[in-house]
Amino acid sequence: MDLNDLYRDVIVDHNKSPRNFGDLTDADHSAQGFNPLCGDELTVYLNIKDDQITDVRFKGQGCAISIASASLMTEKLKGLSVEDTRQLFGKVHSMLTADAPDIPVDEMGKLAALQGVRAYPSRVKCASLCWHTVIAALDKRATPVSTE
Amino acid sequence: MSSTATEIAASEHSEAPDFGRLRADFPTLNQRVNGHPLCYLDNAATTQKPESVISAVANYYRKNNANVHRGVHTLSERATADYEGAREKLRQFIGAESTREIVFTRGTTEAINLVAQAYLRPLVSSGDEVLITGLEHHSNIVPWQMVCEQTGASLKVAALDENGEVRLDEFHRLLSDKTRFVAVSHVSNALGTVNPVGEMIEAAKTRGVPILLDGAQALPHMHVDVRDLDCDFYALSSHKMFGPTGIGALYGKASLLEAMPPYQGGGDMISMVSFEETRYNDLPYKFEAGTPNIAGAIGLGAAIDYLNAIGMTQILNHEKAMVAAALDGLSTIPGLRLIGRPRERAGAISFVIDGIHPHDIGTIVDADGVAIRTGHHCAMPVMQHFGLPATARASFAFYNNEADIERLLRALEHCRNVFA
């Protein structure tokens, strides 16, 4: 286990300066997510037009992994179709949890920086919380998502 | 008993024991984690076990495995003698008058639930109040909330001050004619605060209100005498005091335990059963339905032997100096803020570092072989009091030393570098 593989520069940077952070007042989709184990909480906001994500923002508090993951996710999702978002969630989930995942590096882009999380099972929930939350927003689920 | 502890027991009483040598009695401490010698500072979560405890458990399964209080055969008599011997050791250790007052449970949580359901629930109704403090572990909150929900009674909470101490003015104000029960932690698992339990017990006594102490975090650090304290109930866990998991005990004054109905029904807790009538067994067996954790109790007995060989006063003094040194060291880390500054502290130190989430601290120091706890420590109301989702917590036992403190400080510097 190499700590530098977990806290890569891009993760430290996105934790320090999260992108797309804050309210999206006219959001047509939103959902809340909690990680009771460490107290992380996120709200994800989406605007969707013609089945395409036109805007996405998030707010909340959490560890570096959860904040950086959410920040990287928002950068990636803008312009993506709803269906592509759901498929990407599956690939991210596999990257975070599978024993020997086949990571489509080109498609993942900066999200691939999160692959180091796989070696730290207790941190997988931190990285995946934002993704579970965005899927809940797409599904228009009213009850907050919990990782427990 | 381990050879080191025995030697120390034989040689000391004039000078302080060599705590450095005691470390060798704990096999788990002698390993490398992530390439570094293990620095174990998560003792408030659970303590490591000395070889003598591990051997006592193994010895029961290897040589004496039989059910207790049943057979007339030799193994059953050996198992019963060892199991009841452990009860006697615990009685002496906490100063109870009789082994009738020592009920083995799965741990502190079950002991508190036993009191909540078997003692309090039949006694209270709407308009009655249960008083706890803002310092409690969830296990000393939720069982009382459940009784309140079942009976219509209300839960009152004496708030904390900014130092993480219970506000005694609030405690006295909330202790009223309506109060039917008081439950407080002896020592806080989240902040290390030692409650002024003497004053709290006296206040409850004055009003004739029974009081329970959650002693899970006190027994590994200090001498406890339930008769000196004059509390009505005292709950404890073996695994927090160097014994096995899955075993603990409830001390209760015999007069109170006698008046209580059983908690669970089954074997061992009866003296006679027919389909028309069942007569319950005497104390403490009335509260020990089913085959108990025999190996666990025997292991707890071995842990008590081990602690007695060192001496709880010696442990208290050693840890006081160590915790003071740790507080001094932590105060030199830039951006580190101590959460809770109680006047009296045992075992645990909670802290946060500006700009670094506790969860990240936990992962980074683990990479350096340092084990601490991060999160809400099963005390979410304490976290809410300080407006925090989580803290990092280093918690000490007698086998820790100055080198562990150095390791922690260096690992925290490492955290700051990762996020610099």
Coordinates of C-alpha atoms in Angstrom, one line a residue:
Chain A
M1 CA 0.0 0.0 0.0
D2 CA 1.4 3.3 -1.0
L3 CA -0.2 6.4 0.5
N4 CA 0.7 8.5 -2.5
D5 CA -1.5 6.2 -4.6
L6 CA -4.5 7.2 -2.5
Y7 CA -3.8 10.9 -2.0
R8 CA -2.7 11.8 -5.5
D9 CA -2.0 15.4 -6.3
V10 CA -5.3 15.7 -8.3
I11 CA -7.2 14.5 -5.2
V12 CA -5.5 16.8 -2.8
D13 CA -6.1 19.6 -5.3
H14 CA -9.9 18.9 -5.7
N15 CA -10.3 18.6 -1.9
K16 CA -8.7 21.9 -1.4
S17 CA -10.6 23.6 -4.2
P18 CA -13.7 21.6 -5.0
R19 CA -15.1 22.4 -8.5
N20 CA -18.9 23.1 -9.0
F21 CA -19.3 23.5 -5.2
G22 CA -22.4 25.2 -3.9
D23 CA -26.2 25.5 -4.5
L24 CA -27.9 25.2 -7.8
T25 CA -31.0 27.1 -7.0
D26 CA -33.0 26.2 -10.1
A27 CA -32.0 22.5 -10.0
D28 CA -34.7 20.1 -11.4
H29 CA -33.1 17.1 -9.7
S30 CA -31.4 16.8 -6.3
A31 CA -30.7 14.2 -3.7
Q32 CA -28.9 13.9 -0.4
G33 CA -26.4 11.3 0.7
F34 CA -24.9 10.3 4.1
N35 CA -22.1 8.2 5.2
P36 CA -22.9 7.6 8.9
L37 CA -19.6 5.9 9.5
C38 CA -17.6 9.1 9.2
G39 CA -20.3 11.8 9.1
D40 CA -19.9 12.7 5.4
E41 CA -22.9 14.4 3.9
L42 CA -23.5 15.5 0.3
T43 CA -26.2 17.2 -1.7
V44 CA -26.0 16.8 -5.4
Y45 CA -28.0 19.1 -7.8
L46 CA -28.7 18.4 -11.4
N47 CA -30.3 20.2 -14.3
I48 CA -31.4 17.9 -17.1
K49 CA -32.5 18.9 -20.6
D50 CA -33.4 16.5 -23.4
D51 CA -32.0 13.6 -21.4
Q52 CA -28.7 15.4 -21.0
I53 CA -27.1 16.8 -17.8
T54 CA -26.7 20.5 -18.5
D55 CA -25.5 21.5 -15.1
V56 CA -24.4 19.8 -11.9
R57 CA -23.3 21.1 -8.5
F58 CA -22.7 19.7 -5.1
K59 CA -22.3 20.9 -1.5
G60 CA -21.6 19.2 1.8
Q61 CA -18.8 18.1 4.0
G62 CA -16.6 15.1 4.2
C63 CA -13.1 13.7 4.0
A64 CA -10.7 14.5 1.2
I65 CA -11.7 11.3 -0.8
S66 CA -15.4 12.1 -0.7
I67 CA -15.0 15.8 -1.6
A68 CA -12.5 15.2 -4.3
S69 CA -14.6 12.3 -5.7
A70 CA -17.7 14.5 -5.9
S71 CA -15.7 17.4 -7.4
L72 CA -14.2 15.1 -10.1
M73 CA -17.6 13.6 -10.7
T74 CA -19.3 17.0 -11.4
E75 CA -16.6 17.9 -13.9
K76 CA -17.2 14.6 -15.7
L77 CA -21.0 14.7 -15.7
K78 CA -21.6 18.0 -17.4
G79 CA -22.9 17.3 -20.9
L80 CA -23.3 13.5 -20.3
S81 CA -26.6 11.8 -21.1
V82 CA -28.5 10.2 -18.3
E83 CA -27.9 6.7 -19.7
D84 CA -24.1 7.3 -20.0
T85 CA -24.1 8.6 -16.4
R86 CA -25.6 5.4 -15.2
Q87 CA -23.1 3.3 -17.2
L88 CA -20.2 5.4 -15.9
F89 CA -21.4 4.8 -12.3
G90 CA -21.0 1.0 -13.0
K91 CA -17.5 1.5 -14.3
V92 CA -16.5 3.7 -11.4
H93 CA -18.0 1.2 -8.9
S94 CA -16.0 -1.6 -10.6
M95 CA -12.8 0.5 -10.5
L96 CA -13.3 1.1 -6.7
T97 CA -14.3 -2.4 -5.7
A98 CA -13.3 -5.1 -8.2
D99 CA -10.2 -7.3 -7.5
A100 CA -8.6 -6.7 -10.9
P101 CA -10.8 -4.1 -12.7
D102 CA -10.5 -3.3 -16.3
I103 CA -10.3 0.5 -16.1
P104 CA -11.1 2.3 -19.4
V105 CA -8.5 5.0 -18.7
D106 CA -9.4 7.2 -21.7
E107 CA -13.1 7.2 -20.8
M108 CA -12.4 7.8 -17.1
G109 CA -10.0 10.6 -17.5
K110 CA -9.3 12.2 -14.2
L111 CA -11.6 9.9 -12.4
A112 CA -8.9 7.2 -12.7
A113 CA -7.1 9.1 -10.0
L114 CA -9.5 7.4 -7.5
Q115 CA -8.4 3.9 -8.3
G116 CA -6.0 3.9 -5.4
V117 CA -9.0 3.8 -3.1
R118 CA -9.4 0.1 -3.9
A119 CA -6.6 -0.8 -1.6
Y120 CA -8.4 0.9 1.3
P121 CA -11.7 -1.0 1.8
S122 CA -12.9 1.3 4.5
R123 CA -12.6 4.3 2.2
V124 CA -14.6 2.9 -0.8
K125 CA -17.8 4.4 0.7
C126 CA -16.2 7.8 0.8
A127 CA -15.4 7.7 -2.9
S128 CA -18.7 6.2 -4.0
L129 CA -21.1 8.3 -1.9
C130 CA -21.4 11.1 -4.5
W131 CA -22.2 8.5 -7.2
H132 CA -24.9 6.8 -5.2
T133 CA -26.3 10.3 -4.5
V134 CA -26.4 11.3 -8.2
I135 CA -28.1 8.1 -9.1
A136 CA -30.7 8.8 -6.4
A137 CA -31.2 12.3 -7.9
L138 CA -31.7 10.8 -11.4
D139 CA -34.2 8.4 -9.8
K140 CA -35.9 11.3 -8.0
R141 CA -35.6 9.5 -4.7
A142 CA -36.9 11.6 -1.8
T143 CA -35.2 9.7 1.0
P144 CA -31.5 10.4 1.5
V145 CA -29.0 7.8 0.4
S146 CA -27.0 6.1 3.1
T147 CA -23.9 4.1 2.6
E148 CA -24.7 1.9 5.7
Chain B
M1 CA -0.1 -15.4 34.4
S2 CA 2.7 -14.1 32.2
S3 CA 6.2 -14.4 33.6
T4 CA 6.9 -10.7 33.3
A5 CA 3.8 -9.7 35.3
T6 CA 4.5 -12.3 37.9
E7 CA 8.1 -11.2 38.3
I8 CA 7.0 -7.6 38.6
A9 CA 4.4 -8.6 41.1
A10 CA 7.0 -10.4 43.2
S11 CA 9.7 -7.7 42.9
E12 CA 7.7 -4.4 43.1
H13 CA 5.6 -2.7 45.7
S14 CA 8.7 -0.7 46.5
E15 CA 9.3 0.7 43.1
A16 CA 7.2 1.4 40.0
P17 CA 6.9 -1.5 37.6
D18 CA 8.9 -1.6 34.4
F19 CA 6.0 -0.9 32.0
G20 CA 8.3 -1.2 29.0
R21 CA 8.8 -4.9 29.8
L22 CA 5.1 -5.5 30.1
R23 CA 4.7 -4.8 26.4
A24 CA 6.2 -8.2 25.6
D25 CA 3.3 -9.9 27.3
F26 CA 1.0 -8.7 24.4
P27 CA 1.6 -10.8 21.2
T28 CA -0.5 -8.4 19.0
L29 CA 1.8 -5.5 19.9
N30 CA 4.8 -7.4 18.5
Q31 CA 4.1 -7.0 14.8
R32 CA 4.7 -4.7 11.9
V33 CA 1.8 -2.9 10.2
N34 CA 2.3 -1.3 6.8
G35 CA 6.1 -1.8 7.3
H36 CA 6.2 -0.1 10.7
P37 CA 6.2 -1.6 14.2
L38 CA 2.5 -1.3 15.4
C39 CA 1.8 1.7 17.5
Y40 CA -1.6 0.9 19.0
L41 CA -3.5 3.9 20.3
D42 CA -7.1 2.7 19.9
N43 CA -7.5 1.3 23.4
A44 CA -10.8 3.0 24.1
A45 CA -12.2 0.9 21.2
T46 CA -10.7 -2.3 22.6
T47 CA -7.6 -3.2 24.4
Q48 CA -5.0 -5.9 23.4
K49 CA -4.8 -9.2 25.3
P50 CA -1.9 -10.4 27.3
E51 CA -0.6 -14.0 26.7
S52 CA -2.1 -15.0 30.1
V53 CA -5.6 -14.2 29.0
I54 CA -5.2 -15.9 25.6
S55 CA -3.8 -19.0 27.4
A56 CA -6.6 -19.0 29.9
V57 CA -9.2 -19.1 27.1
A58 CA -7.3 -21.7 25.2
N59 CA -6.8 -23.8 28.3
Y60 CA -10.5 -23.9 29.0
Y61 CA -11.2 -25.2 25.5
R62 CA -8.2 -27.6 25.5
K63 CA -8.6 -29.1 28.9
N64 CA -11.8 -28.2 30.7
N65 CA -14.5 -27.6 28.1
A66 CA -17.8 -28.5 29.7
N67 CA -21.0 -26.8 30.6
V68 CA -21.3 -25.0 33.9
H69 CA -23.7 -25.7 36.8
R70 CA -24.9 -28.9 35.2
G71 CA -23.0 -32.1 35.3
V72 CA -21.4 -34.0 38.2
H73 CA -18.6 -35.1 36.0
T74 CA -15.1 -33.8 36.5
L75 CA -14.8 -31.5 33.5
S76 CA -18.1 -29.8 34.4
E77 CA -16.9 -29.2 37.9
R78 CA -13.6 -27.8 36.7
A79 CA -15.4 -25.4 34.3
T80 CA -17.9 -24.4 37.0
A81 CA -15.1 -23.7 39.5
D82 CA -13.2 -21.6 37.0
Y83 CA -16.3 -19.7 35.8
E84 CA -17.4 -19.0 39.4
G85 CA -13.8 -18.2 40.3
A86 CA -13.8 -15.5 37.7
R87 CA -16.9 -14.0 39.3
E88 CA -15.2 -14.0 42.6
K89 CA -12.1 -12.2 41.1
L90 CA -14.4 -9.6 39.6
R91 CA -16.2 -9.1 42.9
Q92 CA -12.9 -8.4 44.7
F93 CA -11.7 -6.3 41.8
I94 CA -14.6 -3.8 42.0
G95 CA -15.2 -4.2 45.8
A96 CA -18.7 -5.7 45.6
E97 CA -20.0 -7.3 48.8
S98 CA -21.2 -10.6 47.3
T99 CA -20.9 -12.6 44.1
R100 CA -24.7 -12.5 44.1
E101 CA -24.3 -8.9 43.0
I102 CA -22.1 -9.8 39.9
V103 CA -24.2 -10.8 36.9
F104 CA -22.2 -11.8 33.8
T105 CA -23.5 -10.2 30.6
R106 CA -22.3 -9.9 27.0
G107 CA -20.8 -6.5 27.9
T108 CA -21.6 -3.0 29.1
T109 CA -24.4 -2.6 26.5
E110 CA -26.3 -5.7 27.7
A111 CA -25.8 -4.8 31.3
I112 CA -27.4 -1.3 30.7
N113 CA -30.2 -2.9 28.7
L114 CA -30.8 -5.3 31.5
V115 CA -31.3 -2.5 34.0
A116 CA -33.4 -0.5 31.6
Q117 CA -35.8 -3.3 30.9
A118 CA -35.8 -5.4 34.1
Y119 CA -35.4 -2.6 36.6
L120 CA -36.7 0.7 35.2
R121 CA -39.4 -0.2 32.7
P122 CA -41.9 -1.7 35.2
L123 CA -41.4 1.3 37.5
V124 CA -42.0 4.3 35.3
S125 CA -44.9 5.9 33.4
S126 CA -45.8 9.2 31.8
G127 CA -44.6 12.2 33.9
D128 CA -41.5 10.3 35.2
E129 CA -38.0 11.3 34.0
V130 CA -34.7 9.6 33.4
L131 CA -31.6 11.7 33.7
I132 CA -28.4 11.2 31.6
T133 CA -25.7 13.5 30.5
G134 CA -24.5 14.9 27.2
L135 CA -21.3 12.9 27.5
E136 CA -22.9 9.4 27.0
H137 CA -22.0 6.7 24.6
H138 CA -25.0 5.5 22.5
S139 CA -25.2 2.4 24.7
N140 CA -26.1 4.7 27.7
I141 CA -28.6 6.7 25.6
V142 CA -30.6 4.4 23.4
P143 CA -31.7 1.8 26.2
W144 CA -33.2 4.7 28.2
Q145 CA -34.8 6.2 25.1
M146 CA -36.4 2.8 24.5
V147 CA -37.8 2.6 28.0
C148 CA -39.2 6.2 27.6
E149 CA -40.8 5.2 24.3
Q150 CA -42.3 2.1 25.9
T151 CA -43.6 3.8 29.0
G152 CA -44.2 7.5 28.2
A153 CA -41.4 8.7 30.5
S154 CA -39.1 11.5 29.4
L155 CA -35.4 11.6 28.9
K156 CA -33.5 14.6 30.4
V157 CA -29.9 15.4 29.4
A158 CA -27.5 17.4 31.5
A159 CA -25.6 19.4 28.9
L160 CA -21.8 19.8 28.5
D161 CA -19.8 22.9 28.8
E162 CA -17.1 24.1 26.3
N163 CA -14.5 21.9 28.0
G164 CA -16.4 18.7 27.5
E165 CA -17.4 18.5 31.2
V166 CA -21.0 17.9 32.3
R167 CA -22.5 21.2 33.6
L168 CA -23.2 20.3 37.2
D169 CA -25.6 23.2 37.7
E170 CA -27.7 21.6 34.9
F171 CA -27.3 18.1 36.4
H172 CA -28.6 19.4 39.8
R173 CA -31.4 21.4 38.2
L174 CA -32.6 18.5 36.1
L175 CA -32.5 16.1 39.1
S176 CA -36.0 16.6 40.4
D177 CA -39.0 15.1 42.1
K178 CA -39.9 13.6 38.7
T179 CA -36.5 11.8 38.3
R180 CA -36.8 8.1 38.7
F181 CA -33.3 7.0 37.5
V182 CA -29.9 8.5 36.7
A183 CA -27.4 6.9 34.3
V184 CA -24.0 8.5 33.7
S185 CA -20.6 7.4 32.3
H186 CA -17.8 7.2 34.8
V187 CA -15.3 8.1 32.0
S188 CA -16.2 9.4 28.6
N189 CA -15.1 7.2 25.7
A190 CA -15.1 10.2 23.2
L191 CA -13.3 12.9 25.2
G192 CA -11.7 11.1 28.1
T193 CA -13.5 13.3 30.7
V194 CA -13.7 11.7 34.1
N195 CA -17.1 12.6 35.5
P196 CA -17.4 13.9 39.1
V197 CA -19.4 10.7 39.9
G198 CA -19.0 11.1 43.7
E199 CA -21.0 14.3 43.6
M200 CA -23.5 12.9 41.1
I201 CA -24.1 9.8 43.2
E202 CA -24.5 11.8 46.4
A203 CA -27.0 14.1 44.7
A204 CA -29.0 11.2 43.4
K205 CA -28.9 9.5 46.9
T206 CA -30.1 12.6 48.6
R207 CA -33.3 12.4 46.4
G208 CA -33.6 8.7 46.8
V209 CA -33.0 8.1 43.0
P210 CA -31.0 5.0 42.0
I211 CA -28.0 5.6 39.8
L212 CA -26.1 3.5 37.2
L213 CA -22.5 4.2 36.2
D214 CA -21.2 3.1 32.8
G215 CA -17.8 2.0 33.8
A216 CA -16.5 0.6 30.5
Q217 CA -13.8 3.3 30.1
A218 CA -12.9 3.6 33.8
L219 CA -11.9 0.1 34.8
P220 CA -8.8 -0.1 32.5
H221 CA -7.4 3.1 34.0
M222 CA -8.3 3.3 37.7
H223 CA -9.2 1.5 40.9
V224 CA -12.9 1.3 41.2
D225 CA -14.8 0.3 44.4
V226 CA -18.5 0.1 44.0
R227 CA -19.1 0.2 47.7
D228 CA -17.0 3.3 48.2
L229 CA -18.8 4.9 45.3
D230 CA -22.2 3.7 46.7
C231 CA -23.7 3.5 43.2
D232 CA -26.6 1.2 42.7
F233 CA -25.5 -0.4 39.4
Y234 CA -22.1 -0.5 37.6
A235 CA -21.8 -1.8 34.0
L236 CA -18.5 -3.0 32.5
S237 CA -16.9 -4.7 29.6
S238 CA -14.1 -7.3 29.7
H239 CA -12.6 -6.4 26.3
K240 CA -11.9 -2.8 27.4
M241 CA -9.8 -4.1 30.3
F242 CA -7.5 -6.6 28.5
G243 CA -10.0 -9.5 28.6
P244 CA -11.9 -11.3 25.8
T245 CA -14.8 -9.7 23.8
G246 CA -18.4 -10.9 24.4
I247 CA -18.3 -10.8 28.1
G248 CA -18.9 -8.1 30.7
A249 CA -20.9 -7.7 33.9
L250 CA -23.5 -5.8 35.7
Y251 CA -22.9 -5.0 39.4
G252 CA -26.2 -4.3 41.2
K253 CA -27.0 -3.9 44.8
A254 CA -28.5 -7.3 45.9
S255 CA -31.7 -5.6 47.3
L256 CA -32.4 -4.1 43.9
L257 CA -31.5 -7.2 41.8
E258 CA -33.7 -9.3 44.1
A259 CA -36.7 -7.1 43.5
M260 CA -36.2 -7.2 39.7
P261 CA -38.0 -9.7 37.4
P262 CA -35.7 -11.8 35.1
Y263 CA -34.4 -10.2 31.9
Q264 CA -34.5 -13.3 29.7
G265 CA -36.0 -16.7 30.2
G266 CA -34.3 -20.0 29.7
G267 CA -32.0 -22.6 31.2
D268 CA -29.8 -21.9 34.3
M269 CA -32.1 -19.0 35.4
I270 CA -34.7 -21.3 36.9
S271 CA -34.9 -23.5 40.0
M272 CA -38.0 -25.4 38.9
V273 CA -40.0 -25.5 35.8
S274 CA -43.4 -27.1 35.1
F275 CA -46.0 -26.0 32.5
E276 CA -48.0 -24.5 35.3
E277 CA -45.3 -22.7 37.1
T278 CA -41.6 -21.7 37.0
R279 CA -39.6 -20.7 40.0
Y280 CA -36.6 -18.5 39.3
N281 CA -33.1 -19.2 40.4
D282 CA -31.3 -17.2 43.0
L283 CA -29.0 -14.2 42.3
P284 CA -27.1 -13.8 40.1
Y285 CA -28.3 -16.8 38.0
K286 CA -31.8 -15.4 37.7
F287 CA -30.2 -13.0 35.1
E288 CA -28.0 -15.5 33.3
A289 CA -30.3 -17.5 31.1
G290 CA -28.7 -20.0 28.7
T291 CA -25.2 -21.3 28.6
P292 CA -22.9 -18.3 29.3
N293 CA -19.7 -17.2 27.7
I294 CA -17.6 -19.5 30.0
A295 CA -14.3 -19.0 28.2
G296 CA -14.9 -15.3 28.2
A297 CA -15.5 -15.1 31.9
I298 CA -12.4 -17.2 32.6
G299 CA -10.4 -14.9 30.3
L300 CA -11.7 -11.9 32.2
G301 CA -10.6 -13.5 35.4
A302 CA -7.1 -13.9 33.9
A303 CA -7.1 -10.2 32.9
I304 CA -8.0 -9.2 36.4
D305 CA -5.1 -11.3 37.8
Y306 CA -2.8 -9.5 35.3
L307 CA -4.0 -6.1 36.4
N308 CA -3.8 -6.9 40.1
A309 CA -0.2 -8.0 39.5
I310 CA 0.7 -4.6 38.2
G311 CA -1.6 -2.6 40.5
M312 CA -4.2 -0.2 39.4
T313 CA -2.6 2.7 41.3
Q314 CA 0.6 2.1 39.4
I315 CA -1.3 2.0 36.2
L316 CA -3.1 5.3 37.0
N317 CA 0.1 7.1 37.8
H318 CA 1.9 5.8 34.7
E319 CA -1.0 6.8 32.4
K320 CA -1.4 10.2 34.0
A321 CA 2.2 11.1 33.1
M322 CA 1.8 9.6 29.6
V323 CA -1.4 11.4 28.8
A324 CA 0.1 14.7 30.1
A325 CA 3.1 14.2 27.8
A326 CA 0.8 13.4 24.9
L327 CA -1.3 16.6 25.5
D328 CA 2.0 18.6 25.6
G329 CA 3.2 17.0 22.3
L330 CA -0.1 17.4 20.5
S331 CA -0.2 21.1 21.4
T332 CA 2.9 21.7 19.4
I333 CA 1.3 20.5 16.1
P334 CA 0.2 23.5 14.1
G335 CA -3.5 23.7 13.4
L336 CA -4.3 20.9 15.9
R337 CA -7.2 21.6 18.2
L338 CA -8.0 19.5 21.3
I339 CA -11.7 18.7 21.5
G340 CA -12.6 18.6 25.2
R341 CA -10.3 20.0 27.9
P342 CA -11.6 18.3 31.0
R343 CA -9.8 19.0 34.3
E344 CA -9.7 15.2 34.9
R345 CA -9.0 12.9 32.0
A346 CA -8.4 9.2 31.6
G347 CA -7.3 7.3 28.5
A348 CA -8.6 9.3 25.6
I349 CA -7.7 12.5 23.8
S350 CA -9.9 13.8 20.9
F351 CA -8.6 16.3 18.4
V352 CA -9.1 17.8 15.0
I353 CA -6.6 19.4 12.6
D354 CA -7.6 22.4 10.5
G355 CA -8.2 21.5 6.9
I356 CA -7.8 17.7 7.3
H357 CA -10.8 15.5 7.9
P358 CA -10.4 13.0 10.7
H359 CA -11.0 10.1 8.4
D360 CA -8.0 11.2 6.3
I361 CA -5.9 11.5 9.4
G362 CA -6.8 7.9 10.4
T363 CA -5.8 6.5 7.0
I364 CA -2.5 8.4 6.8
V365 CA -1.3 7.6 10.3
D366 CA -2.3 3.9 9.7
A367 CA 0.1 4.0 6.7
D368 CA 2.8 4.8 9.4
G369 CA 1.7 1.9 11.6
V370 CA -0.2 4.1 14.0
A371 CA -3.7 2.9 15.0
I372 CA -6.1 5.6 16.2
R373 CA -9.9 5.9 16.0
T374 CA -11.6 8.5 13.8
G375 CA -15.3 9.1 13.6
H376 CA -18.1 9.9 16.0
H377 CA -17.0 7.3 18.6
C378 CA -20.6 6.1 19.1
A379 CA -21.2 9.4 20.8
M380 CA -22.9 11.5 18.1
P381 CA -24.5 14.0 20.6
V382 CA -21.0 14.8 21.9
M383 CA -19.9 15.5 18.3
Q384 CA -23.0 17.7 17.8
H385 CA -22.2 19.6 21.0
F386 CA -18.9 20.6 19.5
G387 CA -20.4 21.2 16.0
L388 CA -18.2 18.5 14.4
P389 CA -19.1 15.4 12.3
A390 CA -16.1 13.5 13.7
T391 CA -12.8 13.7 15.6
A392 CA -9.6 11.8 15.7
R393 CA -9.0 10.0 19.0
A394 CA -5.8 8.6 20.4
S395 CA -6.5 6.5 23.5
F396 CA -3.9 5.0 25.8
A397 CA -3.3 1.9 27.9
F398 CA -0.5 1.1 30.4
Y399 CA 1.5 -0.6 27.7
N400 CA 1.9 2.6 25.7
N401 CA 5.0 4.7 26.2
E402 CA 6.7 7.9 25.1
A403 CA 7.9 6.3 21.9
D404 CA 4.2 5.8 20.9
I405 CA 3.6 9.5 21.5
E406 CA 6.6 10.3 19.3
R407 CA 5.2 8.0 16.6
L408 CA 1.8 9.7 16.8
L409 CA 3.3 13.2 16.6
R410 CA 5.5 12.2 13.6
A411 CA 2.5 10.6 11.8
L412 CA 0.4 13.7 12.4
E413 CA 3.2 15.8 10.8
H414 CA 3.0 13.4 7.9
C415 CA -0.7 14.2 7.6
R416 CA 0.0 17.9 7.4
N417 CA 2.6 17.3 4.7
V418 CA 0.2 15.3 2.5
F419 CA -2.2 18.2 2.6
A420 CA 0.4 21.0 2.5

